Tab-separated table of C-alpha atoms in Angstrom:
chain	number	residue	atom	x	y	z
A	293	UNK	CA	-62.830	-226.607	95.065
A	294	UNK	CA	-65.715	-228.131	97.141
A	295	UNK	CA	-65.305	-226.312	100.102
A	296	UNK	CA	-68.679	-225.059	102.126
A	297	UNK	CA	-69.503	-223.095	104.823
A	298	UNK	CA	-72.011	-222.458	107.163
A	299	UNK	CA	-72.619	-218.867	108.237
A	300	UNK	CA	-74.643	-217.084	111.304
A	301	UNK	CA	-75.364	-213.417	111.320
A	302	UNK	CA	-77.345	-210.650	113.202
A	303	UNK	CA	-79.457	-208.151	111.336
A	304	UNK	CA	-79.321	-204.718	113.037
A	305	UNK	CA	-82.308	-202.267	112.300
A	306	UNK	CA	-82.789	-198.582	113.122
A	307	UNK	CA	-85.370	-199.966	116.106
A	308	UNK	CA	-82.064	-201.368	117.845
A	309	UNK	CA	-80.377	-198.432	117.830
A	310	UNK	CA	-82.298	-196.782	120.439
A	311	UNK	CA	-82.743	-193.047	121.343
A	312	UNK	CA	-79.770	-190.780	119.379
A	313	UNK	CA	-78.905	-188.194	121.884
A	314	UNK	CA	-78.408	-184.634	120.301
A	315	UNK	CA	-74.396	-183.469	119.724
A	316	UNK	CA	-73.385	-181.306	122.113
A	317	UNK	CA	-71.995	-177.626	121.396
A	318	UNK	CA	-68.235	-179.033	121.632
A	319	UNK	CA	-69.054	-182.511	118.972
A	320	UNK	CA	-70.974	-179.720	117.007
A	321	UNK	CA	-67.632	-177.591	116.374
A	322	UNK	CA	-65.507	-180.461	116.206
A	323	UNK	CA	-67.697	-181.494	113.172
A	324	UNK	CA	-67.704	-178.086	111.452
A	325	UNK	CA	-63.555	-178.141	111.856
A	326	UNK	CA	-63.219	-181.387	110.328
A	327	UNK	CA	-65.674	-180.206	107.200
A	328	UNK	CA	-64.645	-176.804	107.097
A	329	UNK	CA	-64.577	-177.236	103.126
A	330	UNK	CA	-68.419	-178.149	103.060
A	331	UNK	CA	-69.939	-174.957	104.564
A	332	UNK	CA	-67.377	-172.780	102.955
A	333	UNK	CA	-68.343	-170.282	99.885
A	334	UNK	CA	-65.994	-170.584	96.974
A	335	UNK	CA	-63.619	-167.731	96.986
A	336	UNK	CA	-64.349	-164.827	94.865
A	337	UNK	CA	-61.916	-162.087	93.255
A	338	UNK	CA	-62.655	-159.071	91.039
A	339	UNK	CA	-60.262	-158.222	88.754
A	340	UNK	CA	-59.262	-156.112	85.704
A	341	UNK	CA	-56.993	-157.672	83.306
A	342	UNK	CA	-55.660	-156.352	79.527
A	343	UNK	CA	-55.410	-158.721	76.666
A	344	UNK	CA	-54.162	-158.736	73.057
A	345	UNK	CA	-53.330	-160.722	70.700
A	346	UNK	CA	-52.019	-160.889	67.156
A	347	UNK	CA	-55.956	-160.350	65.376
A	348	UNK	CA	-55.567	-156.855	67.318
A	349	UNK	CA	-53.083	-155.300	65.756
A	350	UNK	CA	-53.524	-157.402	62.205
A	351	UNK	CA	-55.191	-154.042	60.371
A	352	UNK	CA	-51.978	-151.875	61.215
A	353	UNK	CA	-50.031	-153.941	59.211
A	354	UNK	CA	-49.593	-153.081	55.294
A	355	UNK	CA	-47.960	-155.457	52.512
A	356	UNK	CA	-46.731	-154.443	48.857
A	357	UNK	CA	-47.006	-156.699	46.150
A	358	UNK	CA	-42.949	-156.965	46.152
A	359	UNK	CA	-43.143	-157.964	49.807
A	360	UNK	CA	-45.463	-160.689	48.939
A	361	UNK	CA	-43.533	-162.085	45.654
A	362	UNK	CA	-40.494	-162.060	47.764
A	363	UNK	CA	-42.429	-164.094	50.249
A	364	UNK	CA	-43.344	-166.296	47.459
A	365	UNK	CA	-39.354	-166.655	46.170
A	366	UNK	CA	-38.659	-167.867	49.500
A	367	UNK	CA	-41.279	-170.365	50.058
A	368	UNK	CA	-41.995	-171.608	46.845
A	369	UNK	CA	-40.710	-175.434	47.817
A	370	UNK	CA	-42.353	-175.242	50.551
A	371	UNK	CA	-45.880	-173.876	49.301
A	372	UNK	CA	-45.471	-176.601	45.689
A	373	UNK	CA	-46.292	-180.213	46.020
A	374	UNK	CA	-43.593	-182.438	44.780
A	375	UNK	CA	-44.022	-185.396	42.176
A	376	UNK	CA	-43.752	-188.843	44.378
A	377	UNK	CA	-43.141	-192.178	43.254
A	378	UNK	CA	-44.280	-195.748	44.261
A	379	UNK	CA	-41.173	-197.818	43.518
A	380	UNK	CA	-41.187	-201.425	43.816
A	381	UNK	CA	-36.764	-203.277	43.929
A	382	UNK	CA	-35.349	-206.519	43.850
A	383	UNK	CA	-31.889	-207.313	45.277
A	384	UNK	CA	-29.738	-209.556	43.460
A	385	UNK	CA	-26.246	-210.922	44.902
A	386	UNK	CA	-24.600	-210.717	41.834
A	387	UNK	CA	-24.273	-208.383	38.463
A	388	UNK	CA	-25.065	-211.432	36.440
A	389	UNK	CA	-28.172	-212.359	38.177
A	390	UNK	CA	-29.202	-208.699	37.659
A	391	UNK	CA	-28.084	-208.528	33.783
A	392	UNK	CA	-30.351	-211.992	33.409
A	393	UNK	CA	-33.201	-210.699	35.211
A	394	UNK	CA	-33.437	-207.775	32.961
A	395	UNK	CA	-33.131	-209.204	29.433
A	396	UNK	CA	-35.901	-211.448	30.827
A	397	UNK	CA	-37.922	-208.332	30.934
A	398	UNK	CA	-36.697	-207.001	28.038
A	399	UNK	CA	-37.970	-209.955	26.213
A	400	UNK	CA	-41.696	-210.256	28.019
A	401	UNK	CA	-41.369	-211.471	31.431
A	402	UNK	CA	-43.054	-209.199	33.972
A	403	UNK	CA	-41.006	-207.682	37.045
A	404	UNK	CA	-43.434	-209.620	39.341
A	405	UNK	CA	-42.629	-213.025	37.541
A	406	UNK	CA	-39.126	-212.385	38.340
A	407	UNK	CA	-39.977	-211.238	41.902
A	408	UNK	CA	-42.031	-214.147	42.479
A	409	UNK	CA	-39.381	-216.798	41.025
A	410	UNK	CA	-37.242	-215.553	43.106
A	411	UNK	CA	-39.397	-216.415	45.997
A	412	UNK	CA	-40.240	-212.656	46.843
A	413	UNK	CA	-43.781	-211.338	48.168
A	414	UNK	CA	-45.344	-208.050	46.703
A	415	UNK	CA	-44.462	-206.844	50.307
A	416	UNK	CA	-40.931	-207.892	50.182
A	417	UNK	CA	-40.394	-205.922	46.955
A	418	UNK	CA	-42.125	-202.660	47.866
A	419	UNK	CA	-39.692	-199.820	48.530
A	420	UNK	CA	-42.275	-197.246	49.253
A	421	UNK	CA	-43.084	-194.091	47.733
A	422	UNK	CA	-41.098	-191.177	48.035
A	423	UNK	CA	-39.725	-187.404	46.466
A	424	UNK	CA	-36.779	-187.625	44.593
A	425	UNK	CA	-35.249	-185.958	47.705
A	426	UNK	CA	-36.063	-188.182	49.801
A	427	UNK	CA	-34.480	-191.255	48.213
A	428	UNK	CA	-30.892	-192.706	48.611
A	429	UNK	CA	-28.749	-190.832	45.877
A	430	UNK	CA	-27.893	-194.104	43.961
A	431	UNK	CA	-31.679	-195.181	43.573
A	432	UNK	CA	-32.755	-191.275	42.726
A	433	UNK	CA	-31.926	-190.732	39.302
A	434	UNK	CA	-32.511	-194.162	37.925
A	435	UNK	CA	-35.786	-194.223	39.826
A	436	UNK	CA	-37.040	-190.546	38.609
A	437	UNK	CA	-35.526	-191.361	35.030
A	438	UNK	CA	-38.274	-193.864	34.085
A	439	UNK	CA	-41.906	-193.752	32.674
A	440	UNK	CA	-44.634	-194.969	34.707
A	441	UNK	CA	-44.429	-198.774	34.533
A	442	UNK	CA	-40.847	-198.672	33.661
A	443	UNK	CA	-38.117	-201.095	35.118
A	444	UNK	CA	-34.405	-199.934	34.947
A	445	UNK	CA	-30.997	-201.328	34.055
A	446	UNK	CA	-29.378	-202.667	36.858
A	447	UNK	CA	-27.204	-200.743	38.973
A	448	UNK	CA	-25.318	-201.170	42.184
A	449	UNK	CA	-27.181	-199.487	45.145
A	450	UNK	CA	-26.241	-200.028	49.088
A	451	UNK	CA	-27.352	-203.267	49.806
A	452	UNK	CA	-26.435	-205.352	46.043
A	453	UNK	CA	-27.097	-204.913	42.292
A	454	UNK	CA	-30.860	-203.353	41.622
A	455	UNK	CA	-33.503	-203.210	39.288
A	456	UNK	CA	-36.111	-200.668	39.829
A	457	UNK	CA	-39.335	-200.867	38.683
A	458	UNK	CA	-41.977	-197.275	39.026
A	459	UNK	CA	-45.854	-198.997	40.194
A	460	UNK	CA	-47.328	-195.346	40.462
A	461	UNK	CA	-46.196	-191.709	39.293
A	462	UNK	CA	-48.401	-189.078	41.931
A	463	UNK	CA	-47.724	-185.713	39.801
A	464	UNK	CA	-46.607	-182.414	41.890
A	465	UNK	CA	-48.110	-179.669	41.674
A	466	UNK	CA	-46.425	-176.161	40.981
A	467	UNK	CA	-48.816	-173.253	42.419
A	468	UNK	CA	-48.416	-169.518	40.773
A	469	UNK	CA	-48.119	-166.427	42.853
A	470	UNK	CA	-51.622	-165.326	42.557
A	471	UNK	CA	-52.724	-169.131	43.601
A	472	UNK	CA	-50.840	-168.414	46.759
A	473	UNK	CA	-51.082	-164.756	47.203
A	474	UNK	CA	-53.780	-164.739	49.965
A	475	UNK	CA	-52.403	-167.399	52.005
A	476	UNK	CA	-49.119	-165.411	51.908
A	477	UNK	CA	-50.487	-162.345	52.997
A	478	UNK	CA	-52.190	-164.342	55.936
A	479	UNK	CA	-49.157	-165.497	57.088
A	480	UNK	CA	-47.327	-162.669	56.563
A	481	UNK	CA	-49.535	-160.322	58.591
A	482	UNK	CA	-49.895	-162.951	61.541
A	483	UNK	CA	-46.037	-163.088	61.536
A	484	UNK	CA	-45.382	-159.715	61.449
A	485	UNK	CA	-48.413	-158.934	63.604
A	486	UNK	CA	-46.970	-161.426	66.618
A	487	UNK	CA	-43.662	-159.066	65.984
A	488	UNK	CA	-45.830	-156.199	66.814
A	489	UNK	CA	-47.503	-157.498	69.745
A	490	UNK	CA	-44.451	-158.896	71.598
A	491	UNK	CA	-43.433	-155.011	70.982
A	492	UNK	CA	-46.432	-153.623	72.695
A	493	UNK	CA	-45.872	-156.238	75.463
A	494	UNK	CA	-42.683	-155.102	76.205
A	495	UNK	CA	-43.566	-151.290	76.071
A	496	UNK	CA	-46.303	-152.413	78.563
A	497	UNK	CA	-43.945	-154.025	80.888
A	498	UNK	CA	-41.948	-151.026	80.722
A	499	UNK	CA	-45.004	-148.868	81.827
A	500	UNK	CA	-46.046	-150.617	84.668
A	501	UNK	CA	-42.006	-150.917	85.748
A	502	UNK	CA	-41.935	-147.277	86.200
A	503	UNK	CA	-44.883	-147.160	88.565
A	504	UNK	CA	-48.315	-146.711	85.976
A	505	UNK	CA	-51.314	-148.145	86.903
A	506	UNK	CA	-52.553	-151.221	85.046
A	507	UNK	CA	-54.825	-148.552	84.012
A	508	UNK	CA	-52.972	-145.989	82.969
A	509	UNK	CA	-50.514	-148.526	81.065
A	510	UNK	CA	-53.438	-149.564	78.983
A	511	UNK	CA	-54.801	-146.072	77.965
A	512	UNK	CA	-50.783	-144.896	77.204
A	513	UNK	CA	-50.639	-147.834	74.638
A	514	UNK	CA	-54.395	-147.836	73.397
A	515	UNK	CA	-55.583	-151.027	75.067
A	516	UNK	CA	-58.734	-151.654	76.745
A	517	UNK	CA	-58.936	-152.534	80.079
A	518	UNK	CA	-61.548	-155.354	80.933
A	519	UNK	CA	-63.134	-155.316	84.620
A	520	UNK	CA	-64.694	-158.974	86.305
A	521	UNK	CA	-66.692	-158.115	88.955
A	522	UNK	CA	-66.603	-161.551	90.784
A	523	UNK	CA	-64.712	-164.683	89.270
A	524	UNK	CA	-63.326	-168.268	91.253
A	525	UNK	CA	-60.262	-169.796	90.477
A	526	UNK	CA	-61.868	-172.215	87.890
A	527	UNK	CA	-63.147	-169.157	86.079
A	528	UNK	CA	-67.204	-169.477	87.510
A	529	UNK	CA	-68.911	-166.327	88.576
A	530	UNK	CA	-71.236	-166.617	91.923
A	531	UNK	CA	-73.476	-168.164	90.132
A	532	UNK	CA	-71.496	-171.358	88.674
């Protein structure tokens, strides 16, 4: 912890240095091999190149109504929102406890008095919110059957005898075809126009396999063809 030391140096300036002789033509070349990298030009390529994508071909594709409402048949769970539930529980070992609990209620007590006198935190007693579908079947029914605010009979559900009680009803939402038509057709087109452009991919493919030009592939299939005069590999012209 205490330990010191005593230190000598020498300062070196650019006076003791002395005359620098100039690098021969040999030291010169050796340099220049060693840092090739620092007196090279980046490499430069010109290039032609053919893109598309789905927004390309998007205004070739037509919809009817009946394609869209079928669209709308088959996504309709999807495209509504779905009523959740907060749902609060407490566990008891037996039926009786269960029974006892709930006549308590029945006559005033609140489902948090109970929770509480059974030495349960609001955490402990939070199930979560969920969908009906996304609940275990048992608690479901009894959970979805209640009014906000409402506690259920008991019932026996995977881990003991239950009583539910609903903290919070979120209402779904059911959206009509015409609230959902132009989102449909949007997804509809892009699908359908992704269908199309793998096909013109393909047919491309197929062109240049039988000896066209990049070129002449593009004009046979009504692409452009896009020219880069100089371009590194980072995607810089000449000048950065």
């Amino acid at each position: 912890l205490n330990e010191t030391r005593s230190i000598e140096y020498v300062l070196l300036t650019s006076a003791d240095i002395g005359a620098i002789p100039e690098p021969t033509e040999s030291e010169l070349a050796a340099y220049h091999k060693a840092h090739g990298t620092e007196f090279s030009t980046r490499e430069l390529r010109a290039l032609d190149y053919v893109a598309i994508g789905p927004s390309d071909v998007a205004n070739e594709i037509q919809l009817s109504e009946d394609d869209l409402k079928k669209a709308y048949e088959l996504r309709k769970d999807a495209l509504n929102k779905p009523e959740t539930r907060a749902i609060e529980q407490i566990v008891f070992p037996t039926k009786d406890e269960a029974d006892k609990a709930k006549t308590q209620i029945k006559t005033g007590a609140d489902f948090h008095t109970i929770a509480k006198a059974r030495h349960l935190s609001d955490q402990d007693i939070q199930l979560g919110t969920f969908t009906k579908a996304q609940l275990d079947a048992k608690l479901a029914d009894p959970a979805f059957g209640l009014a906000a605010d409402g506690v259920s009979a008991p019932f026996e559900g995977p881990f003991g005898w239950v009583i539910l009680h609903v903290a919070k009803i979120n209402a779904g939402e059911v959206k009509t075809f015409d609230q959902v038509k132009d989102q449909l057709r949007g997804d509809a087109v892009k699908d359908k126009a992704t269908e199309r452009v793998v096909d013109m991919v393909n047919s491309f493919e197929d062109a240049r396999a039988g000896g066209a030009t990049l070129a002449d592939a593009a004009q046979r299939l009504g692409l452009t063809l896009h020219h880069v005069d100089a371009v590194d590999a980072a995607g810089l012209d000449a000048k950065g």
